[in-house]
XYZ file of C-alpha atoms in Angstrom:
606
model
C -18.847 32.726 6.436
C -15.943 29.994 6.614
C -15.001 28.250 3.652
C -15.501 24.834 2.822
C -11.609 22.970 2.684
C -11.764 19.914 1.041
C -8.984 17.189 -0.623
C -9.460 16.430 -4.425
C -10.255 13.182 -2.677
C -13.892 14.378 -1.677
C -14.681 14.235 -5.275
C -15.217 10.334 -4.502
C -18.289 11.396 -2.843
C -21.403 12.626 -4.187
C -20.918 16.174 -2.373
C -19.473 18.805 -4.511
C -16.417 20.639 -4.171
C -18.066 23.733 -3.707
C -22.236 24.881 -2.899
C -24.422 24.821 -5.383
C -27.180 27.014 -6.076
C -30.461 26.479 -4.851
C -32.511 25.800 -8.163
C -29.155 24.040 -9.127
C -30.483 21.544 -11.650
C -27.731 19.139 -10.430
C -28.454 19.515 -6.738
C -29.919 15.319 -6.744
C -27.496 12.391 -7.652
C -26.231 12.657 -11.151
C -27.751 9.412 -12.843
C -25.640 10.067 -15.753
C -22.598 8.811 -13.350
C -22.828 5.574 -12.762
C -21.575 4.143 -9.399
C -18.213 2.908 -8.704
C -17.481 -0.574 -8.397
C -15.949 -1.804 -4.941
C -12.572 -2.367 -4.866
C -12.552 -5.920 -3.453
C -14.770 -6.747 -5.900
C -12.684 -5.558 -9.027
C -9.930 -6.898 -7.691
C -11.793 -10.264 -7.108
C -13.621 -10.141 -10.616
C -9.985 -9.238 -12.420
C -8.553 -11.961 -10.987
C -10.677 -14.675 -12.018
C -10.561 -13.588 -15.625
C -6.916 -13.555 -15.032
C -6.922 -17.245 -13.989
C -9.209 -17.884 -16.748
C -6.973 -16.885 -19.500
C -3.986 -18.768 -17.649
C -5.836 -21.982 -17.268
C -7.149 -21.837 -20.958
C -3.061 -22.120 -22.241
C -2.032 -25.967 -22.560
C 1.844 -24.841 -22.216
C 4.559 -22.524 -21.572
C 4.244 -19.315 -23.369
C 6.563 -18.790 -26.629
C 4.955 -15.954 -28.549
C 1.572 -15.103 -29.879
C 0.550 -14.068 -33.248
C -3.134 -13.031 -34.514
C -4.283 -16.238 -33.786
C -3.345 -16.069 -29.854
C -0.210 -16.942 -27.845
C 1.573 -20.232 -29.221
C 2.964 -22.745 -26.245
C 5.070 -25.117 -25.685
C 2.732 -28.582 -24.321
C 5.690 -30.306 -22.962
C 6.647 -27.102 -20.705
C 4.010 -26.175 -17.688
C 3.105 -22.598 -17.547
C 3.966 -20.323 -14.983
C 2.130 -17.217 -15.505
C -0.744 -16.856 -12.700
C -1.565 -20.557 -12.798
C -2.807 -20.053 -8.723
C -5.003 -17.487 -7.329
C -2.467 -15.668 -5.599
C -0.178 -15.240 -8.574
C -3.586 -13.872 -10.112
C -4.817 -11.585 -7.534
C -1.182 -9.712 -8.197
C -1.064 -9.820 -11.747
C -4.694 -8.485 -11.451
C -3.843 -5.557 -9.520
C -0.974 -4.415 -11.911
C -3.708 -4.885 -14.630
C -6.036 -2.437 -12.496
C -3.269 -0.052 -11.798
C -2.958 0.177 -15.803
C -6.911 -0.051 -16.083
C -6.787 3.201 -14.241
C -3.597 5.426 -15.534
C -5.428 4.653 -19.003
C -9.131 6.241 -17.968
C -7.273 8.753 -15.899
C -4.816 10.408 -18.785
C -7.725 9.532 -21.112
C -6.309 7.427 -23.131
C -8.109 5.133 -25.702
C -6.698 1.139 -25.558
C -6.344 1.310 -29.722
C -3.344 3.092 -29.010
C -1.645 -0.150 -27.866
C -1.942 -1.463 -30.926
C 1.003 -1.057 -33.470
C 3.435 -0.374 -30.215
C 6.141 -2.884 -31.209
C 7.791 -3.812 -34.471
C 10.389 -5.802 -35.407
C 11.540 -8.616 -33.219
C 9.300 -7.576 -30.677
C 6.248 -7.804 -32.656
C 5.197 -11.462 -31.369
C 6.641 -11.198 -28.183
C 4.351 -7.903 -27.591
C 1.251 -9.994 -29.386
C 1.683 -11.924 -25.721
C 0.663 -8.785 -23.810
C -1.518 -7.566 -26.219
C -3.305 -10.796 -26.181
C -3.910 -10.906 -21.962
C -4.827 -7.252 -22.153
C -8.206 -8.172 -24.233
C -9.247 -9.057 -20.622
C -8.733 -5.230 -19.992
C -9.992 -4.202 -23.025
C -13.058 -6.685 -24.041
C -13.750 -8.595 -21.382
C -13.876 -5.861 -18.275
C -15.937 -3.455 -19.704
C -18.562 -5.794 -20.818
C -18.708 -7.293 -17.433
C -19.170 -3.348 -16.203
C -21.950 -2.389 -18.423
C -24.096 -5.702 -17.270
C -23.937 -4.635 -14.017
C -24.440 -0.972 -14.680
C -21.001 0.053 -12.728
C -17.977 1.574 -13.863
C -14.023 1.645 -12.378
C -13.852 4.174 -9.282
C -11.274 6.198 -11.723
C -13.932 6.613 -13.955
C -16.131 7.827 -11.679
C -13.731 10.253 -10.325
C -12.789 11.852 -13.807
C -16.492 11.893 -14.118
C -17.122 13.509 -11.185
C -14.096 16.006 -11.858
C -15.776 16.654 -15.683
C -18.835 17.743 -13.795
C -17.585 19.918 -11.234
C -14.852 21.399 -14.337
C -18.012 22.060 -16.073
C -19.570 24.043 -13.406
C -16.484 26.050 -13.055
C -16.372 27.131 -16.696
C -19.815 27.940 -16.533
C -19.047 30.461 -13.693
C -21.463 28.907 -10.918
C -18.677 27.793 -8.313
C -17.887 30.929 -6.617
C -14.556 31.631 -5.027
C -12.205 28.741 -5.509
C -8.432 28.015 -4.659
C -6.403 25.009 -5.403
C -3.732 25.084 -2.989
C -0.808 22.264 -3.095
C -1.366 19.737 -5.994
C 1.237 19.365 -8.608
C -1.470 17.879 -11.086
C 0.669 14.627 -11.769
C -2.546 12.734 -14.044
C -4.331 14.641 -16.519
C -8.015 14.671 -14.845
C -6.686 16.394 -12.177
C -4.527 19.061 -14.665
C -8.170 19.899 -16.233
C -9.690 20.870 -13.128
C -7.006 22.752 -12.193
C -6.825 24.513 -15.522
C -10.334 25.054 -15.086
C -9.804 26.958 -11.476
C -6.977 29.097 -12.584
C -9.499 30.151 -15.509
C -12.112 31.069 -13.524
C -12.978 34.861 -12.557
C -12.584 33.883 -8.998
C -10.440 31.292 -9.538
C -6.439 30.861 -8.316
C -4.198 27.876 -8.116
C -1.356 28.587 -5.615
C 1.585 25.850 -6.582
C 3.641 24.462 -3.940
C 7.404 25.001 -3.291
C 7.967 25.869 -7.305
C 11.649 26.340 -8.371
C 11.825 30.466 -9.524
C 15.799 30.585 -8.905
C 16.871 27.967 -11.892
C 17.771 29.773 -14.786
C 15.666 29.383 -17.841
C 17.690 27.700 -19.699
C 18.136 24.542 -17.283
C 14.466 24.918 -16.487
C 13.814 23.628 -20.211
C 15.970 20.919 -19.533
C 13.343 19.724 -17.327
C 11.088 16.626 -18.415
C 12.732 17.385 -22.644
C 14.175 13.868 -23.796
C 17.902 13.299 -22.828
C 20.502 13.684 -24.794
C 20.061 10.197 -25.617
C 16.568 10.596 -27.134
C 15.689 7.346 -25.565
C 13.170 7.714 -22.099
C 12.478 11.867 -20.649
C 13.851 12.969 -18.180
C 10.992 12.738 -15.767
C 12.746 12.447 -11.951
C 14.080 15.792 -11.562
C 11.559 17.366 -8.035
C 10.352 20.028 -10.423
C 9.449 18.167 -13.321
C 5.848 17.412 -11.863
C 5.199 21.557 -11.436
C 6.513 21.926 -15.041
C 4.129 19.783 -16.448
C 1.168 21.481 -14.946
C 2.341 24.644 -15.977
C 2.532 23.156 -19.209
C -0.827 22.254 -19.028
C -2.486 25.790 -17.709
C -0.796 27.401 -20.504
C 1.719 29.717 -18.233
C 4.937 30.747 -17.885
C 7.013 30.176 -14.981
C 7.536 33.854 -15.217
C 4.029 34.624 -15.042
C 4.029 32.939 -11.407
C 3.914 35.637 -8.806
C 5.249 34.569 -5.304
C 2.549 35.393 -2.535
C 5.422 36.100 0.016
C 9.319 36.395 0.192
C 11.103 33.989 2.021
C 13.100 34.214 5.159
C 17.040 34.947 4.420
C 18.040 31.637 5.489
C 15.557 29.517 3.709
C 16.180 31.359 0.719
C 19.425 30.865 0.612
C 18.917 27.209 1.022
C 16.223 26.912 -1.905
C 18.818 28.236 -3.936
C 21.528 25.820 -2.859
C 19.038 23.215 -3.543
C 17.985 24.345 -6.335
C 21.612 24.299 -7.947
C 22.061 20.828 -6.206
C 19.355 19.506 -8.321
C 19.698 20.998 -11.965
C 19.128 18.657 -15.076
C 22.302 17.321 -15.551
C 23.131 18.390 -19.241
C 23.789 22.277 -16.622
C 25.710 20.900 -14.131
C 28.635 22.555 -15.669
C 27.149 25.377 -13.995
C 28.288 24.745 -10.763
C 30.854 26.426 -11.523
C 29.516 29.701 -11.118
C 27.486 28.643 -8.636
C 30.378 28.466 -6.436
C 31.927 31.790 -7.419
C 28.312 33.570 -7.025
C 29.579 34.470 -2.778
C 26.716 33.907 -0.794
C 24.205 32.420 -2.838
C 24.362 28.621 -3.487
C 27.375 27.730 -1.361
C 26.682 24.573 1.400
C 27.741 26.374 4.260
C 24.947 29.259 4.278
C 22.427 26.754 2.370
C 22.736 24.179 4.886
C 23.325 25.794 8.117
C 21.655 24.350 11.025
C 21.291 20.847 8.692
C 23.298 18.134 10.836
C 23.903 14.805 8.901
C 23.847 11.285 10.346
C 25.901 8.442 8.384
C 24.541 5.289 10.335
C 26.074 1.706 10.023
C 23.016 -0.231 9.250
C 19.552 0.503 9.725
C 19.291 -0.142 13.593
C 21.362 2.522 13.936
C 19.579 4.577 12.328
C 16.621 4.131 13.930
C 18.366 4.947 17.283
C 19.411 8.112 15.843
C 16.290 9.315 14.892
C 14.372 7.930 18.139
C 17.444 10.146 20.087
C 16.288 13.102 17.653
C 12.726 12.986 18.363
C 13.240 12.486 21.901
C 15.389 15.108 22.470
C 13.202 17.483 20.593
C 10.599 16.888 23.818
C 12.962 18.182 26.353
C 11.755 21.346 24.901
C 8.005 22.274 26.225
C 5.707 23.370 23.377
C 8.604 21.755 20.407
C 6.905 19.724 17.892
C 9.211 17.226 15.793
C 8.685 14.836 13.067
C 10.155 12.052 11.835
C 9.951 11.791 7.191
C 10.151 8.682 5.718
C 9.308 6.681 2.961
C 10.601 3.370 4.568
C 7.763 2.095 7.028
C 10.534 -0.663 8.119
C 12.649 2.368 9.335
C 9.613 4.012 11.065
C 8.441 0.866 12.531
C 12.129 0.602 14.056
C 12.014 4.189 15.867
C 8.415 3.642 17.482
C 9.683 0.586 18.930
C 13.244 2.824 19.942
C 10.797 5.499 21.104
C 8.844 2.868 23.442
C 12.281 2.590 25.478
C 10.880 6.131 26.942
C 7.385 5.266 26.491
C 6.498 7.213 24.251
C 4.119 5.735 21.428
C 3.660 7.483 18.039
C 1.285 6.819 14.909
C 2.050 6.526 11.164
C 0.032 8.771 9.396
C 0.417 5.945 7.099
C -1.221 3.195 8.988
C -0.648 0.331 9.364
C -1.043 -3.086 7.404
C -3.849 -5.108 8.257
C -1.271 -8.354 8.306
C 0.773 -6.612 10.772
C -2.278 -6.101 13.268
C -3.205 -8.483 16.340
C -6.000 -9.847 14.450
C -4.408 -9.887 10.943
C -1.495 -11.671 12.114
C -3.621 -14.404 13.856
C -5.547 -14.852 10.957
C -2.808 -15.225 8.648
C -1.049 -18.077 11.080
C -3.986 -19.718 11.560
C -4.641 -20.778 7.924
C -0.940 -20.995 7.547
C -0.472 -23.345 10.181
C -2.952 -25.743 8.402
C -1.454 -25.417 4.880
C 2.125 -26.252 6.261
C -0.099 -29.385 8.149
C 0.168 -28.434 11.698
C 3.093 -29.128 12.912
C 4.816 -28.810 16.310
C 6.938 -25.549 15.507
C 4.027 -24.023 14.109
C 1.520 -24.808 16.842
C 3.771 -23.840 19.428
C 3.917 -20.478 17.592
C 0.020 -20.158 16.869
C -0.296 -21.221 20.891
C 2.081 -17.874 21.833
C -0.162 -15.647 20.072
C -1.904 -13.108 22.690
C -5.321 -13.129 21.561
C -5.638 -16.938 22.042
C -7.575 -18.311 24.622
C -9.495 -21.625 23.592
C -11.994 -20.557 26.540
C -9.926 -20.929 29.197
C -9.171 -17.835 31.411
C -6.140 -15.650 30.919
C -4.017 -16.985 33.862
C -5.264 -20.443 33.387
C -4.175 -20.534 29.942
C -1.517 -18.947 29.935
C 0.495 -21.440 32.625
C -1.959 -24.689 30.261
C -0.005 -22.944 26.767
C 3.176 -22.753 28.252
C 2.874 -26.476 29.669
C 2.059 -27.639 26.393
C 4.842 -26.176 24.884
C 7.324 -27.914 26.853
C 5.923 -30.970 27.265
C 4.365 -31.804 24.165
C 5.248 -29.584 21.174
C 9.232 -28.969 21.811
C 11.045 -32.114 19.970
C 7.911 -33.635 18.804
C 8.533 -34.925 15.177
C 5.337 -36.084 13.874
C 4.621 -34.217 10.876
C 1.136 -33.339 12.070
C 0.833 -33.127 15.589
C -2.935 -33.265 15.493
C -3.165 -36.731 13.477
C -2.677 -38.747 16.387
C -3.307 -36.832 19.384
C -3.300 -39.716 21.936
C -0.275 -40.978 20.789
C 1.474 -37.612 21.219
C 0.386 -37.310 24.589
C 1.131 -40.316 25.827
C 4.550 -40.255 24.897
C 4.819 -36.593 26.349
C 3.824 -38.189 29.437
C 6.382 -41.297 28.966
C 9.280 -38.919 28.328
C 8.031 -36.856 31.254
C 9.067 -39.449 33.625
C 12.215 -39.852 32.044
C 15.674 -38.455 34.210
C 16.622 -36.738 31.203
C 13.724 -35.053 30.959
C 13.244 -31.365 31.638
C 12.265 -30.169 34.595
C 9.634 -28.312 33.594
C 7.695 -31.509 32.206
C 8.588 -33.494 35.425
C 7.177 -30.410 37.176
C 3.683 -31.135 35.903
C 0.822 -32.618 38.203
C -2.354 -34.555 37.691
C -4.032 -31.012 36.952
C -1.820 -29.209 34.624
C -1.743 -32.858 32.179
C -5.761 -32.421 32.100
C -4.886 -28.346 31.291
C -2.669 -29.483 28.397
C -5.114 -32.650 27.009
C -7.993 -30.012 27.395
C -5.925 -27.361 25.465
C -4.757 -29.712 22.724
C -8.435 -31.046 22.388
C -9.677 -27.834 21.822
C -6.834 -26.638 19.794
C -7.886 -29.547 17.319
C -11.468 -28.575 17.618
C -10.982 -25.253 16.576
C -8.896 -25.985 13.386
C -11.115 -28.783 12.227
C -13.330 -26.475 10.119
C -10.026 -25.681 8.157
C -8.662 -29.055 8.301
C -11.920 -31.261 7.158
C -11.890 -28.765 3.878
C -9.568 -29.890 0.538
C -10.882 -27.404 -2.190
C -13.852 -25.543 -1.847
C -14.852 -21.677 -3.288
C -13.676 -18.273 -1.287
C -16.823 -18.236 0.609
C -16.352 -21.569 2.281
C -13.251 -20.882 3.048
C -13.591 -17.580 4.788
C -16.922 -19.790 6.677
C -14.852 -22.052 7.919
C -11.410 -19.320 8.914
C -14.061 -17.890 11.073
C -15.560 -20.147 12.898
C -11.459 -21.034 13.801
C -10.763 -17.949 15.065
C -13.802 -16.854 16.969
C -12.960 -20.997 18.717
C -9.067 -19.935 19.091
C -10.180 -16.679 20.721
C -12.990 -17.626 22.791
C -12.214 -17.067 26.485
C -13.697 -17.783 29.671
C -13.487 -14.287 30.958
C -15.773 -11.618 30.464
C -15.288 -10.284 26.502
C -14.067 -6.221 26.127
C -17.689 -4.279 25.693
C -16.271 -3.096 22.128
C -14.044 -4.963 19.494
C -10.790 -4.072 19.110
C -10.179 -1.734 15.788
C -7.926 -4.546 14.053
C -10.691 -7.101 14.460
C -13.517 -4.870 13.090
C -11.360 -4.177 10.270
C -10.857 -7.788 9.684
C -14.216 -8.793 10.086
C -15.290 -5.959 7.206
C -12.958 -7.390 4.830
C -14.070 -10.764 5.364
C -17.335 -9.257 4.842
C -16.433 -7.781 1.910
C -14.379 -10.818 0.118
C -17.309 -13.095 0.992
C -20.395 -10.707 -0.499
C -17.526 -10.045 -3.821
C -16.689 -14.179 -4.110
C -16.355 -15.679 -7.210
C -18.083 -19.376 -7.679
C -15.511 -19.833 -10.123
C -12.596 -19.337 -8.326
C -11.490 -22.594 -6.064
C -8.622 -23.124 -3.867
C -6.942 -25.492 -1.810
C -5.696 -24.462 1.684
C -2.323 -23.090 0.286
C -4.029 -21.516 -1.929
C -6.405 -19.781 0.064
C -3.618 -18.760 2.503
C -1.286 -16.982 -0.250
C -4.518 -15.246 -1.273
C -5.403 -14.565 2.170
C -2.092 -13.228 3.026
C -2.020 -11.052 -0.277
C -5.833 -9.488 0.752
C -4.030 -8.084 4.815
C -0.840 -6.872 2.958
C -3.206 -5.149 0.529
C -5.691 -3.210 3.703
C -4.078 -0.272 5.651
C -5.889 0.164 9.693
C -5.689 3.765 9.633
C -3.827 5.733 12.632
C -6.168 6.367 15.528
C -5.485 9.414 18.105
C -3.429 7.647 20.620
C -0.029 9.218 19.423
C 1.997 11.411 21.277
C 0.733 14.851 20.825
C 4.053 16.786 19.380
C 5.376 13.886 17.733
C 4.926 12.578 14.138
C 5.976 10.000 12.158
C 5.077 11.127 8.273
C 5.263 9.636 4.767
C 6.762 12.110 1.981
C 3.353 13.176 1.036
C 1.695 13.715 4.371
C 4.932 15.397 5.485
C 4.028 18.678 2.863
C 0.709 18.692 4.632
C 2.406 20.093 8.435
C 4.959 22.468 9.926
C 6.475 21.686 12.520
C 10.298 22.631 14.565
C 12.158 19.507 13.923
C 11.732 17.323 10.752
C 14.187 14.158 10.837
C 14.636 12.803 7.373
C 15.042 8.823 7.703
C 16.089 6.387 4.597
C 17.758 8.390 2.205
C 19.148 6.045 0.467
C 19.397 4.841 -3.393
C 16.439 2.627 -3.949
C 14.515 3.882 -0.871
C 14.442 7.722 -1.041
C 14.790 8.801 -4.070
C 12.923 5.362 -4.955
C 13.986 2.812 -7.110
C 12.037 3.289 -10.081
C 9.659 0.166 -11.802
C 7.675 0.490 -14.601
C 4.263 -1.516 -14.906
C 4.245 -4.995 -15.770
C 2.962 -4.463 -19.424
C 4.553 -1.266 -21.046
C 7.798 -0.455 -21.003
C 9.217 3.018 -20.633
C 9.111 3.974 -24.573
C 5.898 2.592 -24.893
C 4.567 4.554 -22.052
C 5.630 7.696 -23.705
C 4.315 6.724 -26.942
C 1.159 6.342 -25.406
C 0.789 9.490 -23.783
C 1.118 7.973 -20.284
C 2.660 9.778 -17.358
C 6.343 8.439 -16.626
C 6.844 5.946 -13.834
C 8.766 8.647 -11.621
């Protein structure tokens, strides 16, 4: 009988992690789990309160007291006064949202946080996190929902529950370092069970005990823990399932040379407060020293990051020479990894990021995103000229036909025009192209252009105009509207004369769903003008990830830091290490500090 493998992920489903009996009282939806909200919708919902509260102040912010913040009328405010600014300050107040139901901790414990000078500077915070803690829930409960985190440490309560009660059967946890606390308790829970075992991944058994303490204890400072050392997550968790490192038995001894190297690691990383150890380290023959830790490690030092990129593309592509080698390139930096797919496409060979990619970076996302940008900047030539290069345009000509019509247009009309809205007076534009067309000076290209190819251009700029209209003819309207009238643009921009693919391209269903999704979620209280709609818009594609499809080479990968601990493979190219990018450059949230964090019981930014 095969087992059932499943991520902690699956508990977003209804399915259990493991079979339940028969007669299992809890085989049916639990009722006593409410459903999740959607995501758009939260984020859509938080930022509208978000505006709210903005819009109510008369001023700039100076403090706030028990009576609310105090402003300044003769200064404007500048805190999420459009629905852009919102829709991120919104998401940094769901990111808290959740880290607070996920370490289960109660919002009174804000309260008191700051004294002293900070006391009415704090009140500010405190004061736009009643949206969090008033205003959000309410709006929950009348709607019988709850925050997808909640439903997930629900879910993980349940399925705990079921473990303690000893109805789950055989059960590993392989590979988590428990880094929230709803995850910690089911682990806990497994390791308890009689036929329960977590087996921890890549855990640090060479450090000595006494730097091992040093792990995640406050620095000698006192001020913020030392929280960024690699094992610190693993020492938690232990923490939390009530064992010893000692207690941890290794399932299998490592090969000579990768032991030696987790040692030499391991003494490359101590707390700092032991790094007077090195010392010994380096008289210990054998054990820690570079040479035998890092043999068969080659190192890279690139000018700039095209270089880079060449380097690993020349890495990965080497590795291929060899039939049956499987390589990988491991980054955090999807700027690097976009840079060696486009190296690798010199030998055409085309990867995937296990990643994705952003929806704004797509075919469709990108169109999408110049289209409404190209109104809010009022059409312009340069803009045009740069929405008319776009491949999936077609304004229902044929490919060939409007390809040479686009290009004709370009040169023409658009390059030196001036106007600063090249569709106000189309006549006028075109009959000075033409004037200037029969001008000796002119380029050859324009003089080149018949009878035929002028009606091409008029016909394209007509319906170029026609198309944007719907965008155009609207000042302010609500999100629904908007999104109405962005798609009637695009399915006019994109029409063509030739017969249509028989399925739509992945990018364009994905778009199409999230327009879907933003228009059943709208707000009638939100509004927006064009620019506003277009920052929001553009926020919305940064925000959606088009997951990788199978078209990627078969032995090559290109894998984020997590993914990477997921696959073995004979080459692994580590790109972007670099301060800032990998290790990361550490931010806290926008509401709670580092102290405050810790005196709330949250989890510390690393």
């Amino acid at each position: 009988m095969l087992p059932r493998i499943a991520p902690l992920g699956a508990l977003d489903e209804e399915t259990p992690l493991w079979p339940r009996d028969v007669e299992d009282e809890d085989a049916d939806v639990d009722p006593a789990i409410p459903p999740a909200i959607g995501d758009v919708a939260r984020r859509l919902r938080l930022t509208r309160l978000t505006l709210a509260w903005a819009r109510a102040l008369q001023g700039a912010i100076l403090w706030a007291d028990g009576a609310g913040p105090r402003v300044d009328e003769g200064e404007a405010n500048l805190v999420a006064t459009t629905p852009a600014a919102a829709l991120g300050l919104a998401g940094d107040l769901a990111a808290l949202i959740d880290e607070m139901i996920i370490e289960g901790i109660d919002w009174s414990r804000l309260d008191g946080l700051a004294a002293g000078d900070l006391d009415r500077y704090w009140a500010i915070t405190l004061d736009f996190l009643k949206i969090a803690r008033d205003a959000w829930p309410q709006i929950l409960r009348e709607q019988g929902l709850v925050d997808g985190a909640a439903r997930r440490a629900a879910l993980i309560a349940r399925e705990t529950a079921r473990l303690r009660a000893g109805r789950a059967g055989p059960v590993i946890a392989v590979g988590s370092t428990g880094t929230n606390a709803a995850t910690q308790r089911l682990l806990a829970a497994i390791a308890a069970a009689p036929q329960g075992a977590v087996v921890l991944p890549g855990l640090d058994v060479a450090l000595d005990d006494a730097s091992w303490n040093m792990i995640g204890a406050p620095e000698t400072s006192g001020l913020t823990p030392a929280a960024g050392h690699p094992q610190a997550a693993l020492k938690r968790l232990l923490e939390a399932l009530g064992v010893e490192r000692k207690q941890v038995a290794a399932l299998a001894r490592a090969p000579a040379a990768l032991a030696r190297r987790a040692a030499f690691l391991s003494d490359a990383m101590r707390p700092a407060d032991s790094t007077h150890l090195w010392r010994e380290a380096k008289q210990r023959p054998g054990e820690g020293d570079i040479a035998h830790g890092l043999a068969g490690v080659a190192l890279v030092e690139a000018a700039d990051e095209r270089e880079e990129a060449q380097a690993a593309a020349v890495a990965l592509r080497e590795a291929l020479e060899t039939p049956e080698r499987r390589a990988a390139l491991v980054t955090p930096d999807r700027r690097l990894a976009r840079r060696v797919q486009e190296e690798l496409r010199r030998w055409s060979v085309e990867t995937e990021e296990s990643g994705g990619t952003a929806l704004s970076r797509t075919p469709a996302g990108a169109l999408a995103r110049l289209v409404v940008e190209t109104v809010a900047d009022g059409c312009p030539a340069g803009r045009l000229a740069a929405l008319l290069a776009h491949a999936d345009l077609r304004l229902g000509f044929d490919a060939a036909r409007f390809d040479a019509a686009r290009t004709d247009l370009d040169a023409a009309v658009l390059r030196g025009a001036t106007a600063p809205d090249a569709l106000a007076d189309m006549p006028a534009l075109l009959a000075a192209a033409r004037a200037a067309a029969q001008e000796r000076r002119a380029h050859r290209a324009a003089r080149a252009l018949d009878a035929a190819r002028w009606r091409d251009v008029e016909t394209a700029m007509t319906r170029l105009s026609q198309a944007l209209a719907p965008l155009r003819d609207l000042s302010r309207a609500t999100l629904d509207v908007w999104l109405a009238a962005h798609r009637r643009a695009l399915a006019a921009l994109t029409e063509g004369a030739a017969e249509q693919p028989a399925a739509p391209r992945r990018d364009r269903l994905a778009l199409d769903e999230l327009m879907d999704a933003v228009a059943a979620a709208h707000d009638p209280a939100l509004d927006f003008d064009v620019a506003d709609y277009a920052a929001f818009l553009a926020r919305l594609l940064d925000a959606e990830t088009l997951a990788p499809d199978e078209a990627g080479h078969p032995r090559l990968q290109i894998l984020g830091a997590l993914e990477a601990r997921l696959v073995d493979v004979d080459l692994v190219v580590l790109g972007g290490l670099d301060e800032t990018i990998w290790p990361p450059a550490v931010t806290t949230d926008a509401f709670l500090n580092r102290p405050m964090r810790a005196a709330v019981g949250l989890s510390p930014p690393e």
